[in-house]
């Protein structure tokens, strides 16, 4: 009997059971609070589709001043007194608790973990010799993951430029960082590439540039008036574009190096990470529909057009004028095609309104060049959480398929922000994950080349925008507890349940998550 025939027979035998289960599920959906639109199971995804979760170095590692690590711009920013939401000095202390955290993931049934490598832990001051203690830590973490059947998906840069390089030549504002980042990447490929197959170079260059160099909401906190609240240094009209230009060159230079020196023997893949909004026009007007395309060209095309076509979108060159960096022919050749996959971060959907008058203003920042108005506001999503708009993620995946020829995609961050108030009964997060993973399944079924999904985040870590005030974790970390004990939330039980092949709907409302996980 052919394999197809036998699985068809099995399916036919199971049909009555399936029908009964579907009826029961439909009835359950009337009262189970976490029930979304569809029931689906892990097995509905292709067998090699990977599910994981993520963190980044500064947000969980702690040990900020230990074993030779030097500060990054993130340490400097949170210690400057500009923001007052805590710091990552200790964070979740994953630097010392990585074995415990790997075990949590293994027990849940996770098969992949996205983390980042702290540049200034591996190469203090960003340049020069490798720190043996830093090297040992990442070797230990990677080995521990592999011993538990979890694939490591490291990111090389996650908002943490070594402060020494920021001081020396302005970090990402200087071409010199292309050289230093490539050397850092080379060390990582050389030391860890025998065990790492999926490398991501840079996390969210688009949001890092906007938040760090236009609005000054995140490190390095640069801006010029009137585009940020407090602007001590920076230039919102030019620096975001320069930073992204150097990030594209650094990424591409690292990819080129990997392909030349390592790919034949290590057989891995290198990609870049991009923040994506779901974008919809606020009204049906032609102007708002065109403005929505412009928003996609800026948020996504800024990075993806150079990597696919070798140049920035026409609208960016037109509206940015002489402030837009220009790729030399050699740079264009370097950047074009420099990716094996795209990693996408996605949380929420915005609506876009045309705002042509901003093009008459001087000075202009990136948002003014974009000539749009973004409508957030309480009608769109409440301040303490993201609205449930899984169609936004579906739309992004369709967009990559239709506009960019369906490149391989890993969703590298997606999750629900809630208040960090100690509740383990995070039904909102369960609803969110259920709905968004369902949207990914719908996109895959309609031909999207999406190959993996990493929820954000394993732990309640030190968040980029609001420190310890908000929460994204599957595990609550009690900061008042000396041991920083991890407490599984309902979402951890739900994700584990799903990963272990059971239904995506959850029986019986809230269950005791800790008990559930240990029993499963
Ligand atoms: C930003 O840079 C541009 C181009 O060099 C310059 O014209 C402008 O005056 C600068 N703005 C600030 C606030 O320094
Ligand atoms: C915690 O926040 C959630 C939603 O963000 C809310 O439903 C719950 O009542 C809060 N719990 C406490 C103890 O404040
Ligand atoms: C499914 O994919 C096709 C082909 O790419 C596209 O034309 C169609 O709009 C997609 N369907 C939905 C519902 O998105
Ligand atoms: C958990 O939260 C849901 C929805 O907010 C509520 O219906 C349920 O009673 C809660 N369960 C417990 C044990 O608090």
PDB file of C-alpha atoms in Angstrom, residues 74-86 230:
ATOM      1  CA  UNK A  74      21.247  50.220  26.103  1.00  0.00           C
ATOM      2  CA  UNK A  75      23.038  50.197  29.500  1.00  0.00           C
ATOM      3  CA  UNK A  76      23.967  53.840  28.996  1.00  0.00           C
ATOM      4  CA  UNK A  77      20.468  54.848  27.966  1.00  0.00           C
ATOM      5  CA  UNK A  78      18.640  53.262  30.905  1.00  0.00           C
ATOM      6  CA  UNK A  79      21.215  54.533  33.397  1.00  0.00           C
ATOM      7  CA  UNK A  80      21.102  58.092  32.030  1.00  0.00           C
ATOM      8  CA  UNK A  81      17.960  59.015  33.952  1.00  0.00           C
ATOM      9  CA  UNK A  82      16.036  59.903  30.752  1.00  0.00           C
ATOM     10  CA  UNK A  83      13.729  56.969  31.403  1.00  0.00           C
ATOM     11  CA  UNK A  84      12.800  55.544  34.734  1.00  0.00           C
ATOM     12  CA  UNK A  85      11.573  52.018  34.168  1.00  0.00           C
ATOM     13  CA  UNK A  86      14.438  50.052  35.686  1.00  0.00           C
ATOM     14  CA  UNK A 230      14.222  65.883  24.768  1.00  0.00           C
TER      15      UNK A 230
END
